[in-house]
Amino acid sequence: MKRFLAGFGLIILLSLAGFAQTETVPYGPDSERHEGIPKGQVTKHVWKSRVFPNTIREYYVYVPAQYNPASPAALMVFQDGHTYVKEDGDFRVPIVFDNLIHQKAMPVTIGLFINPGQHGDELPKDPWRADNRSFEYDTLTNQYARLLIEELIPELSKKYKLADSPKMRAIGGISSGGICAFTVAWQRPDYFHKVLSHVGSFTNIKGGHVYPSLIRKAPKRDIRVFLQDGSNDLDNAHGNWWLGNLQMDAALKFSQYNYKFVGGTGGHNGKHGGSILPESLRWLWQD
């Protein structure tokens, strides 16, 4: 109960901050549907995890029209999948994927959009308020990587042929989902090469503030990282999100990582990150 109330309070705080600090940003043509562009298919599923016992979650699978079972596809995973998969939301990933895959700006890529876990047998009415979200996303362990590598990706592989190379796998998320994406690649660079973080929570919710120091002192991982944040992001007892991302920027630069940081003036929301998503994906997948 304490964990639920703490998570609930944090989500309310994040939501209020996101509405309080908004940023007017334009969306380009790659975030819009166009006649003649092949449209991928999105399906919704439910999963009960063994890595996170007694939890239930929804997940979505995007399969591009160009997918051919004879050719292994790239994979991109998103935390808080419900917000990334929405075609009228901030990110509009299925639309952006359709456009960029058609342009050959990124490979034929299957999208796996995963919601956070909820304890019990009932799905949460609001996935943002799933009671296991912060534990799964903010904890600096290999548990979430195991959920992907031991459970959900093998389940996906029963139906689709996926590429084996880590350079053909990417992972992204917003807020706590952003630091989760980095943790997965940090823990398993042999499996995930590309990281996309929107307003990532590199603060002391569950120890994430240590990453800039770890990046400077630990052996360099073979990962590519794209960070986005806004100067009006959160500032609370857990830390200052903007400063946390600036520290990540400085640490990645110091350790000579292949990375890019794009800052704006927005708050804790997906407006800026969504508007630059096509450019972010072009950069991530340029190899």
PDB file of C-alpha atoms in Angstrom:
ATOM      1  CA  MET A   1       0.000   0.000   0.000  1.00  0.00           C
ATOM      2  CA  LYS A   2       2.835   2.423   0.822  1.00  0.00           C
ATOM      3  CA  ARG A   3       4.455   1.699  -2.543  1.00  0.00           C
ATOM      4  CA  PHE A   4       1.155   2.331  -4.316  1.00  0.00           C
ATOM      5  CA  LEU A   5       0.519   5.615  -2.513  1.00  0.00           C
ATOM      6  CA  ALA A   6       4.068   6.823  -3.165  1.00  0.00           C
ATOM      7  CA  GLY A   7       3.799   5.953  -6.840  1.00  0.00           C
ATOM      8  CA  PHE A   8       0.360   7.538  -7.090  1.00  0.00           C
ATOM      9  CA  GLY A   9       1.604  10.754  -5.515  1.00  0.00           C
ATOM     10  CA  LEU A  10       4.577  10.911  -7.862  1.00  0.00           C
ATOM     11  CA  ILE A  11       2.375  10.415 -10.910  1.00  0.00           C
ATOM     12  CA  ILE A  12       0.041  13.217  -9.817  1.00  0.00           C
ATOM     13  CA  LEU A  13       3.063  15.464  -9.348  1.00  0.00           C
ATOM     14  CA  LEU A  14       4.431  14.612 -12.778  1.00  0.00           C
ATOM     15  CA  SER A  15       1.055  15.177 -14.406  1.00  0.00           C
ATOM     16  CA  LEU A  16       0.553  18.575 -12.799  1.00  0.00           C
ATOM     17  CA  ALA A  17       4.046  19.673 -13.737  1.00  0.00           C
ATOM     18  CA  GLY A  18       3.514  18.530 -17.318  1.00  0.00           C
ATOM     19  CA  PHE A  19       0.360  20.591 -17.684  1.00  0.00           C
ATOM     20  CA  ALA A  20       1.887  23.593 -15.927  1.00  0.00           C
ATOM     21  CA  GLN A  21       4.844  23.867 -18.282  1.00  0.00           C
ATOM     22  CA  THR A  22       3.899  23.319 -21.900  1.00  0.00           C
ATOM     23  CA  GLU A  23       5.851  24.025 -25.037  1.00  0.00           C
ATOM     24  CA  THR A  24       4.378  24.958 -28.385  1.00  0.00           C
ATOM     25  CA  VAL A  25       6.120  22.811 -30.979  1.00  0.00           C
ATOM     26  CA  PRO A  26       5.274  22.049 -34.596  1.00  0.00           C
ATOM     27  CA  TYR A  27       4.883  18.545 -35.990  1.00  0.00           C
ATOM     28  CA  GLY A  28       6.446  17.894 -39.373  1.00  0.00           C
ATOM     29  CA  PRO A  29       5.167  15.782 -42.268  1.00  0.00           C
ATOM     30  CA  ASP A  30       6.812  12.611 -40.950  1.00  0.00           C
ATOM     31  CA  SER A  31       4.349  12.703 -38.033  1.00  0.00           C
ATOM     32  CA  GLU A  32       1.324  12.825 -40.332  1.00  0.00           C
ATOM     33  CA  ARG A  33      -0.435  10.214 -42.459  1.00  0.00           C
ATOM     34  CA  HIS A  34      -0.013  10.466 -46.231  1.00  0.00           C
ATOM     35  CA  GLU A  35      -1.880   8.765 -49.030  1.00  0.00           C
ATOM     36  CA  GLY A  36       0.088   5.970 -50.622  1.00  0.00           C
ATOM     37  CA  ILE A  37       2.289   5.185 -47.599  1.00  0.00           C
ATOM     38  CA  PRO A  38       1.872   1.522 -46.546  1.00  0.00           C
ATOM     39  CA  LYS A  39       0.276   1.267 -43.104  1.00  0.00           C
ATOM     40  CA  GLY A  40       1.502  -1.154 -40.465  1.00  0.00           C
ATOM     41  CA  GLN A  41      -0.762  -3.170 -38.210  1.00  0.00           C
ATOM     42  CA  VAL A  42      -1.079  -2.725 -34.434  1.00  0.00           C
ATOM     43  CA  THR A  43      -2.470  -5.464 -32.177  1.00  0.00           C
ATOM     44  CA  LYS A  44      -3.050  -5.427 -28.397  1.00  0.00           C
ATOM     45  CA  HIS A  45      -2.241  -8.243 -25.978  1.00  0.00           C
ATOM     46  CA  VAL A  46      -2.123  -9.026 -22.243  1.00  0.00           C
ATOM     47  CA  TRP A  47       0.845 -10.512 -20.375  1.00  0.00           C
ATOM     48  CA  LYS A  48       1.320 -11.992 -16.905  1.00  0.00           C
ATOM     49  CA  SER A  49       4.977 -11.872 -15.911  1.00  0.00           C
ATOM     50  CA  ARG A  50       7.202 -14.336 -14.091  1.00  0.00           C
ATOM     51  CA  VAL A  51      10.061 -11.852 -13.607  1.00  0.00           C
ATOM     52  CA  PHE A  52       7.623  -9.501 -11.868  1.00  0.00           C
ATOM     53  CA  PRO A  53       5.361 -12.058 -10.128  1.00  0.00           C
ATOM     54  CA  ASN A  54       1.645 -11.458  -9.800  1.00  0.00           C
ATOM     55  CA  THR A  55       1.612  -8.584 -12.288  1.00  0.00           C
ATOM     56  CA  ILE A  56      -0.496  -8.088 -15.378  1.00  0.00           C
ATOM     57  CA  ARG A  57       0.041  -5.636 -18.233  1.00  0.00           C
ATOM     58  CA  GLU A  58      -1.096  -4.808 -21.729  1.00  0.00           C
ATOM     59  CA  TYR A  59       1.321  -4.571 -24.620  1.00  0.00           C
ATOM     60  CA  TYR A  60       0.984  -3.648 -28.277  1.00  0.00           C
ATOM     61  CA  VAL A  61       2.800  -4.983 -31.317  1.00  0.00           C
ATOM     62  CA  TYR A  62       3.339  -2.914 -34.461  1.00  0.00           C
ATOM     63  CA  VAL A  63       4.243  -4.803 -37.631  1.00  0.00           C
ATOM     64  CA  PRO A  64       5.134  -2.735 -40.701  1.00  0.00           C
ATOM     65  CA  ALA A  65       3.536  -3.514 -44.037  1.00  0.00           C
ATOM     66  CA  GLN A  66       7.027  -4.230 -45.427  1.00  0.00           C
ATOM     67  CA  TYR A  67       7.726  -7.042 -42.977  1.00  0.00           C
ATOM     68  CA  ASN A  68       8.849 -10.219 -44.751  1.00  0.00           C
ATOM     69  CA  PRO A  69       9.202 -13.425 -42.690  1.00  0.00           C
ATOM     70  CA  ALA A  70      12.197 -14.338 -44.831  1.00  0.00           C
ATOM     71  CA  SER A  71      14.147 -11.268 -43.643  1.00  0.00           C
ATOM     72  CA  PRO A  72      14.889 -10.620 -39.947  1.00  0.00           C
ATOM     73  CA  ALA A  73      13.328  -7.358 -38.731  1.00  0.00           C
ATOM     74  CA  ALA A  74      14.770  -4.782 -36.367  1.00  0.00           C
ATOM     75  CA  LEU A  75      13.053  -4.310 -33.002  1.00  0.00           C
ATOM     76  CA  MET A  76      12.236  -1.194 -30.985  1.00  0.00           C
ATOM     77  CA  VAL A  77      10.758  -1.405 -27.494  1.00  0.00           C
ATOM     78  CA  PHE A  78       8.867   1.412 -25.765  1.00  0.00           C
ATOM     79  CA  GLN A  79       7.975   1.695 -22.077  1.00  0.00           C
ATOM     80  CA  ASP A  80       4.589   3.283 -21.277  1.00  0.00           C
ATOM     81  CA  GLY A  81       3.566   1.792 -24.605  1.00  0.00           C
ATOM     82  CA  HIS A  82       0.065   3.261 -24.461  1.00  0.00           C
ATOM     83  CA  THR A  83       1.397   6.815 -24.920  1.00  0.00           C
ATOM     84  CA  TYR A  84       3.788   5.957 -27.765  1.00  0.00           C
ATOM     85  CA  VAL A  85       1.351   3.857 -29.773  1.00  0.00           C
ATOM     86  CA  LYS A  86      -1.432   6.488 -29.889  1.00  0.00           C
ATOM     87  CA  GLU A  87      -1.761   7.995 -33.360  1.00  0.00           C
ATOM     88  CA  ASP A  88      -3.329  11.173 -31.957  1.00  0.00           C
ATOM     89  CA  GLY A  89      -0.907  11.483 -29.027  1.00  0.00           C
ATOM     90  CA  ASP A  90       2.417  13.233 -28.548  1.00  0.00           C
ATOM     91  CA  PHE A  91       4.576  10.600 -30.266  1.00  0.00           C
ATOM     92  CA  ARG A  92       2.451   8.883 -32.951  1.00  0.00           C
ATOM     93  CA  VAL A  93       5.030   6.143 -33.379  1.00  0.00           C
ATOM     94  CA  PRO A  94       3.057   3.940 -35.821  1.00  0.00           C
ATOM     95  CA  ILE A  95       2.681   6.910 -38.189  1.00  0.00           C
ATOM     96  CA  VAL A  96       6.338   7.913 -37.863  1.00  0.00           C
ATOM     97  CA  PHE A  97       7.484   4.314 -38.345  1.00  0.00           C
ATOM     98  CA  ASP A  98       5.317   3.959 -41.455  1.00  0.00           C
ATOM     99  CA  ASN A  99       6.814   7.099 -42.977  1.00  0.00           C
ATOM    100  CA  LEU A 100      10.460   6.460 -42.089  1.00  0.00           C
ATOM    101  CA  ILE A 101      10.396   2.783 -43.074  1.00  0.00           C
ATOM    102  CA  HIS A 102       8.820   3.778 -46.417  1.00  0.00           C
ATOM    103  CA  GLN A 103      11.618   6.322 -46.906  1.00  0.00           C
ATOM    104  CA  LYS A 104      14.225   3.725 -45.887  1.00  0.00           C
ATOM    105  CA  ALA A 105      15.373   6.166 -43.173  1.00  0.00           C
ATOM    106  CA  MET A 106      15.146   3.264 -40.729  1.00  0.00           C
ATOM    107  CA  PRO A 107      15.053  -0.492 -41.248  1.00  0.00           C
ATOM    108  CA  VAL A 108      11.918  -2.608 -41.318  1.00  0.00           C
ATOM    109  CA  THR A 109      11.214  -2.502 -37.596  1.00  0.00           C
ATOM    110  CA  ILE A 110       8.721  -4.262 -35.367  1.00  0.00           C
ATOM    111  CA  GLY A 111       7.550  -2.124 -32.442  1.00  0.00           C
ATOM    112  CA  LEU A 112       6.882  -3.557 -28.988  1.00  0.00           C
ATOM    113  CA  PHE A 113       4.946  -1.118 -26.788  1.00  0.00           C
ATOM    114  CA  ILE A 114       4.746  -2.298 -23.174  1.00  0.00           C
ATOM    115  CA  ASN A 115       2.660  -0.880 -20.345  1.00  0.00           C
ATOM    116  CA  PRO A 116       3.912  -1.076 -16.740  1.00  0.00           C
ATOM    117  CA  GLY A 117       2.749  -3.898 -14.528  1.00  0.00           C
ATOM    118  CA  GLN A 118      -0.178  -3.878 -12.107  1.00  0.00           C
ATOM    119  CA  HIS A 119      -0.410  -6.338  -9.210  1.00  0.00           C
ATOM    120  CA  GLY A 120      -3.356  -8.696  -9.230  1.00  0.00           C
ATOM    121  CA  ASP A 121      -5.577  -9.867 -12.055  1.00  0.00           C
ATOM    122  CA  GLU A 122      -7.150  -6.541 -13.039  1.00  0.00           C
ATOM    123  CA  LEU A 123      -5.580  -4.108 -15.485  1.00  0.00           C
ATOM    124  CA  PRO A 124      -5.296  -0.528 -14.179  1.00  0.00           C
ATOM    125  CA  LYS A 125      -7.832   1.969 -15.497  1.00  0.00           C
ATOM    126  CA  ASP A 126      -4.946   4.364 -16.153  1.00  0.00           C
ATOM    127  CA  PRO A 127      -1.624   2.708 -17.131  1.00  0.00           C
ATOM    128  CA  TRP A 128       0.304   5.735 -15.816  1.00  0.00           C
ATOM    129  CA  ARG A 129      -0.946   4.704 -12.362  1.00  0.00           C
ATOM    130  CA  ALA A 130       0.016   1.027 -12.561  1.00  0.00           C
ATOM    131  CA  ASP A 131       1.304   0.216  -9.080  1.00  0.00           C
ATOM    132  CA  ASN A 132       4.532  -1.486 -10.221  1.00  0.00           C
ATOM    133  CA  ARG A 133       5.606   1.230 -12.654  1.00  0.00           C
ATOM    134  CA  SER A 134       8.236   2.963 -10.531  1.00  0.00           C
ATOM    135  CA  PHE A 135       9.671  -0.310  -9.222  1.00  0.00           C
ATOM    136  CA  GLU A 136      10.078  -1.665 -12.759  1.00  0.00           C
ATOM    137  CA  TYR A 137      11.333   1.531 -14.382  1.00  0.00           C
ATOM    138  CA  ASP A 138      13.367   3.373 -11.734  1.00  0.00           C
ATOM    139  CA  THR A 139      15.207   0.431 -10.144  1.00  0.00           C
ATOM    140  CA  LEU A 140      18.782   0.034 -11.430  1.00  0.00           C
ATOM    141  CA  THR A 141      18.780  -3.750 -11.785  1.00  0.00           C
ATOM    142  CA  ASN A 142      18.547  -6.218 -14.655  1.00  0.00           C
ATOM    143  CA  GLN A 143      14.937  -7.199 -13.877  1.00  0.00           C
ATOM    144  CA  TYR A 144      13.285  -5.199 -16.617  1.00  0.00           C
ATOM    145  CA  ALA A 145      15.876  -6.385 -19.144  1.00  0.00           C
ATOM    146  CA  ARG A 146      14.982  -9.930 -18.081  1.00  0.00           C
ATOM    147  CA  LEU A 147      11.276  -9.232 -18.648  1.00  0.00           C
ATOM    148  CA  LEU A 148      12.154  -8.339 -22.229  1.00  0.00           C
ATOM    149  CA  ILE A 149      14.832 -10.914 -22.980  1.00  0.00           C
ATOM    150  CA  GLU A 150      13.343 -13.891 -21.133  1.00  0.00           C
ATOM    151  CA  GLU A 151       9.632 -13.292 -21.642  1.00  0.00           C
ATOM    152  CA  LEU A 152       8.230 -10.775 -24.094  1.00  0.00           C
ATOM    153  CA  ILE A 153      10.770 -10.909 -26.909  1.00  0.00           C
ATOM    154  CA  PRO A 154      10.708 -14.744 -27.002  1.00  0.00           C
ATOM    155  CA  GLU A 155       6.916 -14.514 -27.130  1.00  0.00           C
ATOM    156  CA  LEU A 156       7.184 -12.073 -30.039  1.00  0.00           C
ATOM    157  CA  SER A 157       9.731 -14.329 -31.753  1.00  0.00           C
ATOM    158  CA  LYS A 158       7.210 -17.158 -31.910  1.00  0.00           C
ATOM    159  CA  LYS A 159       5.423 -15.230 -34.658  1.00  0.00           C
ATOM    160  CA  TYR A 160       8.020 -12.867 -36.131  1.00  0.00           C
ATOM    161  CA  LYS A 161      11.613 -13.267 -37.233  1.00  0.00           C
ATOM    162  CA  LEU A 162      13.814 -10.745 -35.405  1.00  0.00           C
ATOM    163  CA  ALA A 163      17.418  -9.781 -36.100  1.00  0.00           C
ATOM    164  CA  ASP A 164      20.054 -11.069 -33.680  1.00  0.00           C
ATOM    165  CA  SER A 165      22.414  -8.081 -33.720  1.00  0.00           C
ATOM    166  CA  PRO A 166      22.154  -5.590 -30.813  1.00  0.00           C
ATOM    167  CA  LYS A 167      22.574  -2.824 -33.401  1.00  0.00           C
ATOM    168  CA  MET A 168      19.194  -3.869 -34.775  1.00  0.00           C
ATOM    169  CA  ARG A 169      17.522  -3.351 -31.388  1.00  0.00           C
ATOM    170  CA  ALA A 170      16.472  -0.056 -29.799  1.00  0.00           C
ATOM    171  CA  ILE A 171      14.620   0.863 -26.622  1.00  0.00           C
ATOM    172  CA  GLY A 172      12.953   4.102 -25.554  1.00  0.00           C
ATOM    173  CA  GLY A 173      10.686   5.697 -23.017  1.00  0.00           C
ATOM    174  CA  ILE A 174       9.492   8.851 -21.304  1.00  0.00           C
ATOM    175  CA  SER A 175      10.235  10.000 -17.741  1.00  0.00           C
ATOM    176  CA  SER A 176      10.890   6.882 -15.626  1.00  0.00           C
ATOM    177  CA  GLY A 177      10.506   4.904 -18.851  1.00  0.00           C
ATOM    178  CA  GLY A 178      13.451   6.889 -20.238  1.00  0.00           C
ATOM    179  CA  ILE A 179      15.840   5.935 -17.451  1.00  0.00           C
ATOM    180  CA  CYS A 180      14.494   2.380 -17.751  1.00  0.00           C
ATOM    181  CA  ALA A 181      15.508   2.336 -21.420  1.00  0.00           C
ATOM    182  CA  PHE A 182      19.015   3.457 -20.473  1.00  0.00           C
ATOM    183  CA  THR A 183      19.223   0.863 -17.678  1.00  0.00           C
ATOM    184  CA  VAL A 184      18.304  -1.956 -20.061  1.00  0.00           C
ATOM    185  CA  ALA A 185      21.035  -0.978 -22.537  1.00  0.00           C
ATOM    186  CA  TRP A 186      23.526  -0.314 -19.716  1.00  0.00           C
ATOM    187  CA  GLN A 187      22.842  -3.754 -18.244  1.00  0.00           C
ATOM    188  CA  ARG A 188      22.661  -5.570 -21.593  1.00  0.00           C
ATOM    189  CA  PRO A 189      24.631  -3.732 -24.310  1.00  0.00           C
ATOM    190  CA  ASP A 190      25.060  -7.137 -25.886  1.00  0.00           C
ATOM    191  CA  TYR A 191      21.326  -7.066 -26.587  1.00  0.00           C
ATOM    192  CA  PHE A 192      20.329  -3.398 -27.018  1.00  0.00           C
ATOM    193  CA  HIS A 193      22.510  -0.858 -28.818  1.00  0.00           C
ATOM    194  CA  LYS A 194      20.202   2.152 -29.189  1.00  0.00           C
ATOM    195  CA  VAL A 195      18.541   4.228 -26.434  1.00  0.00           C
ATOM    196  CA  LEU A 196      15.926   6.968 -26.761  1.00  0.00           C
ATOM    197  CA  SER A 197      15.062   8.940 -23.600  1.00  0.00           C
ATOM    198  CA  HIS A 198      12.389  11.632 -23.380  1.00  0.00           C
ATOM    199  CA  VAL A 199      12.521  13.806 -20.214  1.00  0.00           C
ATOM    200  CA  GLY A 200      14.328  10.903 -18.560  1.00  0.00           C
ATOM    201  CA  SER A 201      14.216  10.613 -14.764  1.00  0.00           C
ATOM    202  CA  PHE A 202      17.959  10.597 -14.090  1.00  0.00           C
ATOM    203  CA  THR A 203      17.259  11.630 -10.510  1.00  0.00           C
ATOM    204  CA  ASN A 204      17.131   9.951  -7.110  1.00  0.00           C
ATOM    205  CA  ILE A 205      13.737   8.239  -7.301  1.00  0.00           C
ATOM    206  CA  LYS A 206      15.445   4.884  -6.807  1.00  0.00           C
ATOM    207  CA  GLY A 207      19.112   5.800  -7.260  1.00  0.00           C
ATOM    208  CA  GLY A 208      19.155   6.931 -10.895  1.00  0.00           C
ATOM    209  CA  HIS A 209      21.172  10.041 -10.053  1.00  0.00           C
ATOM    210  CA  VAL A 210      24.326   7.864  -9.953  1.00  0.00           C
ATOM    211  CA  TYR A 211      24.419   7.288 -13.712  1.00  0.00           C
ATOM    212  CA  PRO A 212      26.593  10.307 -14.626  1.00  0.00           C
ATOM    213  CA  SER A 213      29.245   9.073 -12.189  1.00  0.00           C
ATOM    214  CA  LEU A 214      28.954   5.475 -13.413  1.00  0.00           C
ATOM    215  CA  ILE A 215      29.268   6.585 -17.034  1.00  0.00           C
ATOM    216  CA  ARG A 216      32.503   8.411 -16.203  1.00  0.00           C
ATOM    217  CA  LYS A 217      34.078   5.554 -14.202  1.00  0.00           C
ATOM    218  CA  ALA A 218      32.720   2.292 -15.626  1.00  0.00           C
ATOM    219  CA  PRO A 219      33.985   0.565 -18.768  1.00  0.00           C
ATOM    220  CA  LYS A 220      32.456   2.143 -21.862  1.00  0.00           C
ATOM    221  CA  ARG A 221      29.401   0.361 -23.260  1.00  0.00           C
ATOM    222  CA  ASP A 222      28.844  -0.029 -26.999  1.00  0.00           C
ATOM    223  CA  ILE A 223      25.578   1.924 -27.029  1.00  0.00           C
ATOM    224  CA  ARG A 224      24.159   4.932 -28.874  1.00  0.00           C
ATOM    225  CA  VAL A 225      22.072   7.332 -26.785  1.00  0.00           C
ATOM    226  CA  PHE A 226      19.601  10.077 -27.706  1.00  0.00           C
ATOM    227  CA  LEU A 227      18.458  12.313 -24.822  1.00  0.00           C
ATOM    228  CA  GLN A 228      15.731  14.978 -24.898  1.00  0.00           C
ATOM    229  CA  ASP A 229      14.696  17.282 -22.070  1.00  0.00           C
ATOM    230  CA  GLY A 230      13.346  20.778 -21.343  1.00  0.00           C
ATOM    231  CA  SER A 231      14.635  23.504 -19.050  1.00  0.00           C
ATOM    232  CA  ASN A 232      11.218  23.688 -17.322  1.00  0.00           C
ATOM    233  CA  ASP A 233      11.239  20.017 -16.373  1.00  0.00           C
ATOM    234  CA  LEU A 234      10.527  18.864 -12.804  1.00  0.00           C
ATOM    235  CA  ASP A 235      12.336  20.127  -9.717  1.00  0.00           C
ATOM    236  CA  ASN A 236      11.297  18.281  -6.557  1.00  0.00           C
ATOM    237  CA  ALA A 237      12.561  16.160  -3.668  1.00  0.00           C
ATOM    238  CA  HIS A 238      13.907  13.527  -6.066  1.00  0.00           C
ATOM    239  CA  GLY A 239      16.087  16.083  -7.852  1.00  0.00           C
ATOM    240  CA  ASN A 240      16.103  18.449 -10.805  1.00  0.00           C
ATOM    241  CA  TRP A 241      15.319  16.645 -14.071  1.00  0.00           C
ATOM    242  CA  TRP A 242      16.938  19.266 -16.312  1.00  0.00           C
ATOM    243  CA  LEU A 243      20.165  19.236 -14.293  1.00  0.00           C
ATOM    244  CA  GLY A 244      20.087  15.440 -14.248  1.00  0.00           C
ATOM    245  CA  ASN A 245      19.935  15.354 -18.034  1.00  0.00           C
ATOM    246  CA  LEU A 246      22.673  17.992 -18.314  1.00  0.00           C
ATOM    247  CA  GLN A 247      24.842  15.789 -16.094  1.00  0.00           C
ATOM    248  CA  MET A 248      24.129  12.853 -18.390  1.00  0.00           C
ATOM    249  CA  ASP A 249      25.074  15.013 -21.365  1.00  0.00           C
ATOM    250  CA  ALA A 250      28.373  16.003 -19.739  1.00  0.00           C
ATOM    251  CA  ALA A 251      29.203  12.445 -18.645  1.00  0.00           C
ATOM    252  CA  LEU A 252      28.466  10.906 -22.042  1.00  0.00           C
ATOM    253  CA  LYS A 253      30.606  13.587 -23.680  1.00  0.00           C
ATOM    254  CA  PHE A 254      33.456  13.034 -21.210  1.00  0.00           C
ATOM    255  CA  SER A 255      33.456   9.282 -21.848  1.00  0.00           C
ATOM    256  CA  GLN A 256      33.207   9.790 -25.605  1.00  0.00           C
ATOM    257  CA  TYR A 257      29.946   7.968 -26.129  1.00  0.00           C
ATOM    258  CA  ASN A 258      28.080   8.079 -29.408  1.00  0.00           C
ATOM    259  CA  TYR A 259      25.199  10.243 -28.196  1.00  0.00           C
ATOM    260  CA  LYS A 260      23.084  13.313 -28.867  1.00  0.00           C
ATOM    261  CA  PHE A 261      21.329  15.636 -26.427  1.00  0.00           C
ATOM    262  CA  VAL A 262      18.550  17.970 -27.584  1.00  0.00           C
ATOM    263  CA  GLY A 263      17.275  20.503 -25.069  1.00  0.00           C
ATOM    264  CA  GLY A 264      14.177  22.664 -25.219  1.00  0.00           C
ATOM    265  CA  THR A 265      12.165  24.909 -22.935  1.00  0.00           C
ATOM    266  CA  GLY A 266       9.264  22.575 -22.168  1.00  0.00           C
ATOM    267  CA  GLY A 267       8.202  20.765 -19.036  1.00  0.00           C
ATOM    268  CA  HIS A 268       7.646  17.153 -18.090  1.00  0.00           C
ATOM    269  CA  ASN A 269       5.659  16.011 -21.098  1.00  0.00           C
ATOM    270  CA  GLY A 270       6.047  14.487 -24.549  1.00  0.00           C
ATOM    271  CA  LYS A 271       5.380  17.549 -26.718  1.00  0.00           C
ATOM    272  CA  HIS A 272       8.974  18.394 -27.630  1.00  0.00           C
ATOM    273  CA  GLY A 273      10.129  14.779 -27.766  1.00  0.00           C
ATOM    274  CA  GLY A 274       7.181  13.865 -29.972  1.00  0.00           C
ATOM    275  CA  SER A 275       7.761  16.717 -32.378  1.00  0.00           C
ATOM    276  CA  ILE A 276      11.405  15.715 -32.934  1.00  0.00           C
ATOM    277  CA  LEU A 277      10.769  11.961 -32.914  1.00  0.00           C
ATOM    278  CA  PRO A 278      11.344  11.533 -36.685  1.00  0.00           C
ATOM    279  CA  GLU A 279      14.733  13.292 -36.471  1.00  0.00           C
ATOM    280  CA  SER A 280      15.579  11.335 -33.313  1.00  0.00           C
ATOM    281  CA  LEU A 281      14.891   8.014 -35.040  1.00  0.00           C
ATOM    282  CA  ARG A 282      16.821   9.037 -38.147  1.00  0.00           C
ATOM    283  CA  TRP A 283      19.830   9.714 -35.948  1.00  0.00           C
ATOM    284  CA  LEU A 284      19.471   6.507 -33.924  1.00  0.00           C
ATOM    285  CA  TRP A 285      19.130   4.295 -36.993  1.00  0.00           C
ATOM    286  CA  GLN A 286      21.617   6.062 -39.260  1.00  0.00           C
ATOM    287  CA  ASP A 287      23.949   3.040 -39.267  1.00  0.00           C
TER     288      ASP A 287
END
